[in-house]
Coordinates of C-alpha atoms in Angstrom, one line a residue:
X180 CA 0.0 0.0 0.0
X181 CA 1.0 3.1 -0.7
X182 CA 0.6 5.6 2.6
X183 CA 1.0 9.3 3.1
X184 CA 1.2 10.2 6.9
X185 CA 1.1 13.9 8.0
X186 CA 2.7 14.9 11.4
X187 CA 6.2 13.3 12.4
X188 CA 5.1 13.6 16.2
X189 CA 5.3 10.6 18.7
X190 CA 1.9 9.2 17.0
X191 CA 2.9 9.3 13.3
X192 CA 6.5 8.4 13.8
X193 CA 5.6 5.2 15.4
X194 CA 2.7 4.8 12.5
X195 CA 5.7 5.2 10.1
X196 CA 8.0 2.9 12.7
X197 CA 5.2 0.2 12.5
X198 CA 4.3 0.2 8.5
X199 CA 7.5 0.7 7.3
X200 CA 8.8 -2.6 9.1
X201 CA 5.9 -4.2 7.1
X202 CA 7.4 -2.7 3.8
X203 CA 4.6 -0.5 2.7
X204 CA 5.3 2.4 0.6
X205 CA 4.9 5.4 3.1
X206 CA 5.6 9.1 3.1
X207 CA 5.8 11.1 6.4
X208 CA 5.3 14.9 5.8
X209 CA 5.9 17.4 8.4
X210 CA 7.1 21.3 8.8
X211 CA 10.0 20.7 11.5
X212 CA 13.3 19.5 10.1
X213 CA 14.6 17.7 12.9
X214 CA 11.4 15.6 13.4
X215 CA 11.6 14.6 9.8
X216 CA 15.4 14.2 10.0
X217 CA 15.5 11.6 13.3
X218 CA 12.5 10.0 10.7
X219 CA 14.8 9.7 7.6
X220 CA 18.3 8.3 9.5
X221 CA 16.2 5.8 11.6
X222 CA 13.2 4.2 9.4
X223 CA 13.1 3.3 5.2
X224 CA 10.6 6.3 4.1
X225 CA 10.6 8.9 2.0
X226 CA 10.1 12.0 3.5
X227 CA 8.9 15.7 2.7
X228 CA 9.4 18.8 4.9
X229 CA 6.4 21.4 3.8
X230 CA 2.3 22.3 4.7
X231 CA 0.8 19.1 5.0
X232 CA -2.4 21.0 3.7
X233 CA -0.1 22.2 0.7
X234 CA -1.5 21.0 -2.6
X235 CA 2.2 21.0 -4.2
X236 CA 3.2 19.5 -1.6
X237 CA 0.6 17.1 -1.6
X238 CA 1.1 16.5 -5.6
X239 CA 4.9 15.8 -5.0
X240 CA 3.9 12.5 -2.6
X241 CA 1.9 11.7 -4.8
X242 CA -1.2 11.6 -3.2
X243 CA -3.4 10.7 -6.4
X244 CA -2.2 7.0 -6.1
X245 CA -1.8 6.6 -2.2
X246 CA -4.2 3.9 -0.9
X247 CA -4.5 5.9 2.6
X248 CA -3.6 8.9 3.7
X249 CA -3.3 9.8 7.8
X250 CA -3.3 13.5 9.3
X251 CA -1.9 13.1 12.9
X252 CA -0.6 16.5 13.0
X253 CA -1.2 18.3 16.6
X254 CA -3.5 20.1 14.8
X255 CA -7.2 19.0 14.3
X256 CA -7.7 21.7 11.7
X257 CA -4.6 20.4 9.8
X258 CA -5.7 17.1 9.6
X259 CA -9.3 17.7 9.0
X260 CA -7.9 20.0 5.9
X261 CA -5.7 17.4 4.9
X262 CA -7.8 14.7 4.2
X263 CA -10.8 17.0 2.7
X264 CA -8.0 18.3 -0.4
X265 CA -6.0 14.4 -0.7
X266 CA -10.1 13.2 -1.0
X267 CA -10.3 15.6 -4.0
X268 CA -7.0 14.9 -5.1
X269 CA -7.6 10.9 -5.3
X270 CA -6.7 9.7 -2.8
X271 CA -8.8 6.7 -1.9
X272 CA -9.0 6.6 2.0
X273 CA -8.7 9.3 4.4
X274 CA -8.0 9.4 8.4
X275 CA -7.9 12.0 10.4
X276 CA -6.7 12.7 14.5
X277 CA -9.1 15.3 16.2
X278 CA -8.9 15.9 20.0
X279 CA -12.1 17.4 20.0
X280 CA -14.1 13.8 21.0
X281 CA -17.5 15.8 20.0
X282 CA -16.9 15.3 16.5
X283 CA -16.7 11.3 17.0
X284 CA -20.1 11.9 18.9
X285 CA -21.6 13.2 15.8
X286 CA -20.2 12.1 13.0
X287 CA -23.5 10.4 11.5
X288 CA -25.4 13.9 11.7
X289 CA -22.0 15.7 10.7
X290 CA -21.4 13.4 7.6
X291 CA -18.1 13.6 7.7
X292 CA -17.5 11.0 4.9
X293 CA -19.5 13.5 2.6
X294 CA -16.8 16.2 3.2
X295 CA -13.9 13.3 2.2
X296 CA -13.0 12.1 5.7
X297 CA -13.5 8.7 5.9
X298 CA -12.4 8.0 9.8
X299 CA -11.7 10.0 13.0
X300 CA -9.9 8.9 15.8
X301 CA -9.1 10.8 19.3
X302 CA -6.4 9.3 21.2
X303 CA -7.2 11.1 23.9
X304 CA -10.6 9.7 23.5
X305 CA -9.2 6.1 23.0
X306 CA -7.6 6.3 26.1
X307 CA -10.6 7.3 28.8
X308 CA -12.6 4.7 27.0
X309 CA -10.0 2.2 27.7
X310 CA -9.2 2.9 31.5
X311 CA -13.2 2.7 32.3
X312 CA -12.7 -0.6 30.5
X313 CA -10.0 -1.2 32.8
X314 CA -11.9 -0.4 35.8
X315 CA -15.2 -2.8 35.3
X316 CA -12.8 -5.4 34.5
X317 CA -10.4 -4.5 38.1
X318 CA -8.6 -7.7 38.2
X319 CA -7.0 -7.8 34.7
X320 CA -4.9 -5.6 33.5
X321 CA -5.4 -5.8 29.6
X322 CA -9.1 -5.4 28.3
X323 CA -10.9 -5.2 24.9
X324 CA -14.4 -6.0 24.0
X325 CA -15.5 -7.0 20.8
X326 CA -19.0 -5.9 19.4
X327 CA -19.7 -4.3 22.8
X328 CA -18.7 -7.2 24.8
X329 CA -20.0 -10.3 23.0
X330 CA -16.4 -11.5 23.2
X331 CA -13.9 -9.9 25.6
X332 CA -10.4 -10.4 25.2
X333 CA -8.6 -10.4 29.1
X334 CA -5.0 -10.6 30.2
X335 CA -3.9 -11.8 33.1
X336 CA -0.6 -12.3 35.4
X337 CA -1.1 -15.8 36.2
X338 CA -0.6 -17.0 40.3
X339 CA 1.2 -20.1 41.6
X340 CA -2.5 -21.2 42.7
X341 CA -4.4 -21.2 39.7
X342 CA -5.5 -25.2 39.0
X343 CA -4.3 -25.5 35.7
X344 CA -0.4 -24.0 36.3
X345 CA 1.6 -27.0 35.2
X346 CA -1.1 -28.1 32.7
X347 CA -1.1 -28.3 29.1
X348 CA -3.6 -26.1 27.3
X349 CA -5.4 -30.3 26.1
X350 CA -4.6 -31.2 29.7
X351 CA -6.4 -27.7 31.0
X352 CA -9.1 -28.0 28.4
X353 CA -10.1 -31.7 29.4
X354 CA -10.4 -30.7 32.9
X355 CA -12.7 -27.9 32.6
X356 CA -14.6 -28.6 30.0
X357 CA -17.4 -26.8 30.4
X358 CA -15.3 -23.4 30.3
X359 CA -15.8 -20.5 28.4
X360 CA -12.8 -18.8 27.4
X361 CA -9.9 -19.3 25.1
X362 CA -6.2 -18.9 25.5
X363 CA -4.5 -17.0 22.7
X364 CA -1.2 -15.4 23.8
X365 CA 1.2 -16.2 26.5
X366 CA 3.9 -14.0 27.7
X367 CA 6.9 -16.1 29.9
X368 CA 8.1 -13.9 33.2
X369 CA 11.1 -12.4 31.7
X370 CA 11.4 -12.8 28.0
X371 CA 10.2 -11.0 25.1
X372 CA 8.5 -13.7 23.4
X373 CA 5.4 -14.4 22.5
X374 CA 3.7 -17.9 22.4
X375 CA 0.6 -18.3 20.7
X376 CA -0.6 -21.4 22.8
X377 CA -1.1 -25.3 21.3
X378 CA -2.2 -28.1 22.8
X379 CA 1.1 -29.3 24.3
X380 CA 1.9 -25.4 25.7
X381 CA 2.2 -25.6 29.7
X382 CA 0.3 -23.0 31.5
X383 CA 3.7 -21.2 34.4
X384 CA 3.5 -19.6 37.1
X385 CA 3.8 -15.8 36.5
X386 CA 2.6 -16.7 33.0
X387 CA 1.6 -13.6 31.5
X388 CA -1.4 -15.0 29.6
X389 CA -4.6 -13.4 27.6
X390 CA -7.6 -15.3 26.7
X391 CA -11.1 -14.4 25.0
X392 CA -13.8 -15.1 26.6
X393 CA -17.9 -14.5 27.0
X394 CA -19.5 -12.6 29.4
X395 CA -20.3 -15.9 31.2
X396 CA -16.6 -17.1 30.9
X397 CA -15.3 -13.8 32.8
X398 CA -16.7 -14.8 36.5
X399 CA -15.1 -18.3 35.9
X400 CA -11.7 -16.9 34.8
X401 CA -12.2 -14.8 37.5
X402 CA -12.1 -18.1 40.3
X403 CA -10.1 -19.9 38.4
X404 CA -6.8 -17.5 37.6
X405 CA -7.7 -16.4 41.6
X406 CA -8.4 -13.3 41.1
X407 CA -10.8 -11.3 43.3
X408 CA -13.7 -9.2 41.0
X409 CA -13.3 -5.8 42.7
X410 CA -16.1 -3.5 42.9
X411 CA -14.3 -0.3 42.2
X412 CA -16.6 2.9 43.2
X413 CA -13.8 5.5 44.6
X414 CA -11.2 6.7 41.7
X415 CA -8.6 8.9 41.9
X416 CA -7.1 10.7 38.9
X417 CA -3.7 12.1 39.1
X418 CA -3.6 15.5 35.9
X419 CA -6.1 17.3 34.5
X420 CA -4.6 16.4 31.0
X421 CA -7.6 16.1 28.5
X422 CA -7.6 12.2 28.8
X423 CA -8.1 13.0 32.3
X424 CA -10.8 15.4 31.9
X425 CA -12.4 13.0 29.5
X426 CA -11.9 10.1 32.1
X427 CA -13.0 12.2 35.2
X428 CA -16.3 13.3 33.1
X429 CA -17.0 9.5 31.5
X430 CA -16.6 8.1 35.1
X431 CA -19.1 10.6 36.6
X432 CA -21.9 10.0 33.9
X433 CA -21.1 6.3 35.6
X434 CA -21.6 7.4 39.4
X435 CA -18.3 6.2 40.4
X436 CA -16.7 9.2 43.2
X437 CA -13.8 11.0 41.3
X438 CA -11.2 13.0 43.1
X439 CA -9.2 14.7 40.7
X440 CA -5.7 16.9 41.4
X441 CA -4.2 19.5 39.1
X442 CA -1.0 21.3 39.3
X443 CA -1.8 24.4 37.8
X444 CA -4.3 26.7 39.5
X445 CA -6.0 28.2 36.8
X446 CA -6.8 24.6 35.3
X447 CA -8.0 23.6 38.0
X448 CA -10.8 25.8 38.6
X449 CA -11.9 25.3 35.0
X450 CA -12.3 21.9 35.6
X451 CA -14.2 22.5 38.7
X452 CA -16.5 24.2 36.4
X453 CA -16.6 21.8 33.6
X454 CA -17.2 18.8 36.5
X455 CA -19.5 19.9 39.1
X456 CA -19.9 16.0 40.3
X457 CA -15.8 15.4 40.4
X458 CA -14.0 17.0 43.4
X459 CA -11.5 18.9 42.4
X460 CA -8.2 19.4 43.8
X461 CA -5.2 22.0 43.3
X462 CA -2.1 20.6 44.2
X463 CA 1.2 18.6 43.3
X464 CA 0.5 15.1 42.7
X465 CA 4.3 14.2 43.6
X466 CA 3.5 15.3 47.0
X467 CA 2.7 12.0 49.2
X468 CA 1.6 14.1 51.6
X469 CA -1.5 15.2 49.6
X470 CA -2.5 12.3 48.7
X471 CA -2.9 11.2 52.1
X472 CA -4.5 13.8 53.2
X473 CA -6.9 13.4 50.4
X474 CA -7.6 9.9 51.5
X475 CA -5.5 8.2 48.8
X476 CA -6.0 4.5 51.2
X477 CA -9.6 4.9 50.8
X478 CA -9.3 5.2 47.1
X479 CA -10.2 1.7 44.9
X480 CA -8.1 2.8 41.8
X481 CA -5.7 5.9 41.5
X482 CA -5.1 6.8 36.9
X483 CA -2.0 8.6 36.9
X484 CA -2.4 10.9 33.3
X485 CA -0.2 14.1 33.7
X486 CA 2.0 14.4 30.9
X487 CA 5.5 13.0 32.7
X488 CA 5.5 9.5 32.2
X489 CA 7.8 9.4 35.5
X490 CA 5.6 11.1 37.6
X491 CA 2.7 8.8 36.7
X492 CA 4.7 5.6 37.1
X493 CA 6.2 6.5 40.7
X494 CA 2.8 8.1 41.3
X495 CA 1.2 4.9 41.2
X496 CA 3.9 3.2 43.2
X497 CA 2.8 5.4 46.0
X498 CA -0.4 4.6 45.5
X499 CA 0.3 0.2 45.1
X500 CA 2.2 0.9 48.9
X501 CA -1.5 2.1 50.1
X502 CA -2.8 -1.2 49.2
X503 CA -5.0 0.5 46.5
X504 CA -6.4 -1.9 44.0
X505 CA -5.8 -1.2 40.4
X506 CA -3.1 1.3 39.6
X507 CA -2.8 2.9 35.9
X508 CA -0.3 4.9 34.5
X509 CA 0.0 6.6 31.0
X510 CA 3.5 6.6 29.3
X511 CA 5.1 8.1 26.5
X512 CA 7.9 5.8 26.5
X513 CA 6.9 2.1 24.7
X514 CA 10.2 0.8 26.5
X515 CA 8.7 1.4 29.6
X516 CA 5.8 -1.0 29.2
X517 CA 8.4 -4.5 29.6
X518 CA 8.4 -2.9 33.5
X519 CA 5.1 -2.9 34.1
X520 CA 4.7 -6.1 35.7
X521 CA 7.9 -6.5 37.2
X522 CA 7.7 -3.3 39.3
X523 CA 4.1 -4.0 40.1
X524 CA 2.1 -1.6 38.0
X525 CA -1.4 -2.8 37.4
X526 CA -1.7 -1.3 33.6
X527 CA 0.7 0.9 31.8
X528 CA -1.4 2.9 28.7
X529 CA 0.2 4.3 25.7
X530 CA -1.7 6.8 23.5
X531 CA 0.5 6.1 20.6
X532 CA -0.1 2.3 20.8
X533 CA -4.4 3.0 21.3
X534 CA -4.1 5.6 17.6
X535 CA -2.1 3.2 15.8
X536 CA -4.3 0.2 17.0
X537 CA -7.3 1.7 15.8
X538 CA -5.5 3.1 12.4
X539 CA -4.0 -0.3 11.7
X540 CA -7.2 -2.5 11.0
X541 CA -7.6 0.3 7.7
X542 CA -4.3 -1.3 6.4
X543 CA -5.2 -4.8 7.1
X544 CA -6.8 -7.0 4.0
X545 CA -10.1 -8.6 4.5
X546 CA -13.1 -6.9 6.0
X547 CA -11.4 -6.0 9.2
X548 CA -13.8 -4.6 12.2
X549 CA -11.3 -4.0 14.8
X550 CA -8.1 -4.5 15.5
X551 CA -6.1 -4.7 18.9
X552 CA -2.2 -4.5 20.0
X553 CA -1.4 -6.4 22.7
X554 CA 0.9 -4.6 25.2
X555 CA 4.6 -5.4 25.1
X556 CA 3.5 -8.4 22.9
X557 CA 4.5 -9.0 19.4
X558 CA 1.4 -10.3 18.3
X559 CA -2.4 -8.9 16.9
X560 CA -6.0 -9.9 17.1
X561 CA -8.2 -9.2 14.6
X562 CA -11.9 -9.6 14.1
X563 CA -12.8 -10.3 10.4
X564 CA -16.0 -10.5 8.9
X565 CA -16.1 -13.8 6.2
X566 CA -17.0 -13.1 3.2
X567 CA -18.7 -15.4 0.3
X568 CA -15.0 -15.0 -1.3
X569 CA -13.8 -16.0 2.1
X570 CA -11.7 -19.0 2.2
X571 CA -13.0 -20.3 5.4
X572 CA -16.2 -19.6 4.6
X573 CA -18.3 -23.4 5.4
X574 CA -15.0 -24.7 6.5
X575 CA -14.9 -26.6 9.9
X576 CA -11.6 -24.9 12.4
X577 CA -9.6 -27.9 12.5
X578 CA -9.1 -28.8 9.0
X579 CA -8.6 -25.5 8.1
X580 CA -4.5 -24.7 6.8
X581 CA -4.2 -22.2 10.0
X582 CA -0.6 -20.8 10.7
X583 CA 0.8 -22.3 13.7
X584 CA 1.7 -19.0 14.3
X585 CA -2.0 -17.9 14.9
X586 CA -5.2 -19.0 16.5
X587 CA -8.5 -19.0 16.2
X588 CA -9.8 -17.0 19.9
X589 CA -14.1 -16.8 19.0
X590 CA -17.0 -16.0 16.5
X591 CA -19.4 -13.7 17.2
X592 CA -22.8 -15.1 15.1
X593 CA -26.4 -13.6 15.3
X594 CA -25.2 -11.3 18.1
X595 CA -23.8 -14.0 20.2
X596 CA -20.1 -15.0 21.4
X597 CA -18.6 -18.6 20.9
X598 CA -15.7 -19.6 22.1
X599 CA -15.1 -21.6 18.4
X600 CA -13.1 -25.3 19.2
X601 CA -12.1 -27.6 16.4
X602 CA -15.3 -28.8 15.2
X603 CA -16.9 -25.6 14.7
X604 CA -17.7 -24.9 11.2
X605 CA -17.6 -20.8 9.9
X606 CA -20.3 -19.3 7.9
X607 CA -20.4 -16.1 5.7
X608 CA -21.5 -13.7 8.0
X609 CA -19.4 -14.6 11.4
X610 CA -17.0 -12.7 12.9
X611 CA -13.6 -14.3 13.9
X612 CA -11.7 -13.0 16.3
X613 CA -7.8 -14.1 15.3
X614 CA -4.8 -13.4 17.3
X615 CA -1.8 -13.9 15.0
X616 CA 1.9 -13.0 15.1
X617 CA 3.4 -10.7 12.2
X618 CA 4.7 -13.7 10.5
X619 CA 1.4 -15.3 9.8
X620 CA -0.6 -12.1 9.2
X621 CA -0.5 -12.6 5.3
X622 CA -1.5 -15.9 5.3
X623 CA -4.4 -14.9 7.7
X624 CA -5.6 -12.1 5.4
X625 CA -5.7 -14.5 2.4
X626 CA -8.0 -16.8 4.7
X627 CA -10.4 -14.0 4.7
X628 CA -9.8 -12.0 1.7

C-alpha cells in the first residue's frame, strides 16, 4: 500500500515505525526539520518537509495514487484540511486525528464522509474509553471488548494457585470442560516472546497470559486464575490532561466518586466548572503528603495521566504501597511497558499504541472490524468479517490450513459470542476473532480476503 502520513510527532512516527517494518510504501510529511530528520536516519521512508495541507506538496507525494492517507498533525484543523484536499485529489482513504471527541459523537449527523474524511480517531478519546474498561474489569490488566462485549479479550498475570499452572492447554481443556474462554497469547516472566498457545503449551507460574472469553466465561476466569472481582466505586485521577478530563467526566456520567488533582491553579478551577460531580483538587501530585491527606487508602483505583510518564509511574507506586487496587499509569515511552509487571504496576497505557491500533485494522486485508495491540507483545488480534469469497467460509476450524503462528480466539454469530473449538464450522457472516503473530498475518488475510 501506498501511505501518506502527516505529522512526524510521537503518533505518526511510530505509525511510520510500524508500516514501514511491514514494507509499505509510506511518506511522512511534516514542517519541522529535525522531526523529519530523526525520521529519515532511523526508518526506510521517504520524506517531505512542507504544509501538509499544501497541494504542491501534496502533488509531489503523490497523493493521487496513495491507498490511505493519515493526518496526525497536533492540529485538528490540519488534519481535517488534509484529508478533505487528498479526498479531491484521489486519494482513496482518508484518516484524520481530532482531540475534539464531540466530532466522533456526531459524526453520522456531521457526515463527515460527505466532506472526504472517511475516519476520526481521538487518542485522547481512546484512552478514557480504555481505562473505564479497565476499571469494570479491576482484576485484569489488559481489556478489549468486541462488538460491545460479545467477546472480551482479558490478560492476566497468572498466580502459583491457579489449577491448571503446570497443565497443558489439552490437559487444562479436558479438565474444565465446560469453560468459556480461550487462551491466545502467553507471555513467559522475563522474556520477550510471544507464544501463541497449542495443545502441548504448559500453562507457568507468573505466565503472562490473555484469553477471549464470553460474558459468562469472565466470572469463571475470574475463580479460576484467583483473582478477586473488585467492585471499584472511589477513583482517583492524578492531571487534568484532556484524557483525564475526559476520564473524570465519562466516570461521573457512571456514578463512580472522582477526586481529581491539578497542578496548575488556573486549570483547576476550569475543571471544577466543567465537572461539578468530580472533586476537584489543586495541588502537586508528587507530594505523598497530599494524597494522604486526600484519602489516597480509601481510594479503589488511582489513573496517573499528567503528561510525565515518570511522575505517573512512581505516582502509582505510592499509590500500590497504600494497598490501593488497580493502579494505571500513561506513558510516552513504549520501552517502559516490559516494567510494568515487574515493578508492580497494574496497567501501563500508551496513547500512541491506542491511535495506531485503531489506524492499523484500515491497512489490514479482509473486512477488518477491529483491531487490537497487545501490550509489550508481538502479536495482533483481529476480528474479520467472512465473506462469500472468504476461504474459510463453510469450513470446519480444525481442518482448516491455520498458521501455527495464529489462532483461532471466537466468533461472534447472530449477536452471540462462541468460544469456536475444532469442530466448529464458519459461515459467511461470522466474525472471527484471530490473534496472530506478524509472521502469519499474510496468510491470515488470504483466509479472509
Amino acid at each position: 500500500m501506498k501511505i501518506i502520513i502527516a505529522g512526524a510527532g510521537e503518533v505518526g512516527f511510530h505509525l511510520a515505525k510500524l508500516l514501514s517494518y511491514e514494507s509499505q510504501n509510506i511518506t511522512l510529511i511534516d514542517s519541522n526539520k529535525d522531526s523529519l530528520s530523526y525520521a529519515d536516519s532511523h526508518l526506510d521512508i521517504r520524506v517531505l518537509r512542507g504544509d501538509a495541507t499544501s497541494i504542491a506538496i501534496l502533488k509531489d507525494a503523490q497523493v493521487e495514487k496513495s491507498d490511505l492517507v493519515i493526518g496526525v498533525t497536533s492540529s485538528e484543523t490540519t488534519n481535517i484540511t488534509l484529508c478533505m484536499l487528498a479526498k479531491q485529489l484521489g486519494c482513496k482513504r482518508t484518516i484524520a486525528r481530532i482531540s475534539n471527541a464531540e466530532f466522533i459523537h456526531n459524526k453520522e449527523a456531521i457526515r463527515f464522509s460527505d466532506l472526504g474524511i472517511d475516519e476520526l480517531i481521538s487518542p485522547e478519546a481512546l484512552a478514557a474509553t480504555e481505562i473505564q474498561l479497565l476499571l469494570n474489569q479491576s482484576a485484569f490488566n489488559n481489556t478489549y471488548e468486541f462488538e460491545e462485549g460479545l467477546l472480551i479479550m482479558v490478560g492476566v498475570s497468572l498466580p502459583s494457585t491457579a489449577p491448571f499452572v503446570g497443565k497443558t492447554v489439552k490437559e487444562a481443556a479436558q479438565i474444565f470442560s465446560e469453560l468459556h474462554f480461550m487462551p491466545i497469547a502467553i507471555q513467559r516472566m522475563g522474556t520477550q516472546y510471544t507464544i501463541v498457545p497449542r495443545g502441548d503449551t504448559v500453562f507457568k507460574e507468573n505466565d503472562q497470559v490473555y484469553f477471549i472469553t464470553s460474558r459468562e466465561g469472565l466470572d469463571e476466569l475470574y475463580k479460576l486464575t484467583g483473582k478477586e472481582k473488585k467492585d471499584i466505586k472511589n477513583v482517583m485521577i492524578l492531571g487534568g490532561s484532556k484524557v483525564g478530563f475526559k476520564t473524570a467526566r465519562d466516570l461521573c456520567r457512571n456514578r463512580f466518586n472522582v477526586k481529581l488533582i491539578e497542578k496548575s491553579k488556573e486549570k483547576a478551577f476550569d475543571l471544577a466548572d466543567e465537572l461539578p460531580n468530580a472533586l476537584i483538587i489543586n495541588g502537586d501530585g508528587r507530594n505523598v503528603e497530599l494524597l494522604e491527606e486526600e484519602n489516597l487508602e480509601a481510594m479503589d483505583a488511582f489513573v496517573a495521566v499528567t503528561g510525565n510518564s515518570e511522575t505517573n509511574i512512581m505516582s502509582c507506586l505510592v499509590a500500590k504501597s497504600k494497598n490501593v487496587k488497580k493502579t494505571i499509569a500513561l506513558v510516552e515511552n513504549m520501552d517502559y511497558f516490559q516494567l510494568s509487571h515487574s515493578i508492580g504496576i497494574d496497567t501501563l497505557l500508551n496513547k500512541k499504541l491506542l491511535a495506531a491500533n485503531n489506524i492499523f485494522r484500515h491497512i489490514r486485508k479482509g473486512e477488518i472490524v477491529a483491531m487490537t495491540r497487545l501490550n509489550n507483545l508481538n502479536a495482533e488480534i483481529l476480528e474479520f468479517i467472512v465473506k462469500p469469497t472468504s476461504q474459510v467460509n463453510g469450513q470446519i476450524i480444525r481442518e482448516l490450513e491455520f498458521p501455527k503462528e495464529a489462532t483461532i480466539g471466537g466468533v461472534i454469530r447472530d449477536n452471540q459470542g462462541i468460544i469456536a473449538l475444532g469442530g466448529f464450522r464458519i459461515t459467511e457472516g461470522d466474525r472471527v476473532v484471530v490473534c496472530c503473530l506478524p509472521s502469519a498475518i499474510p496468510k491470515i488475510e488470504k483466509l479472509f480476503l
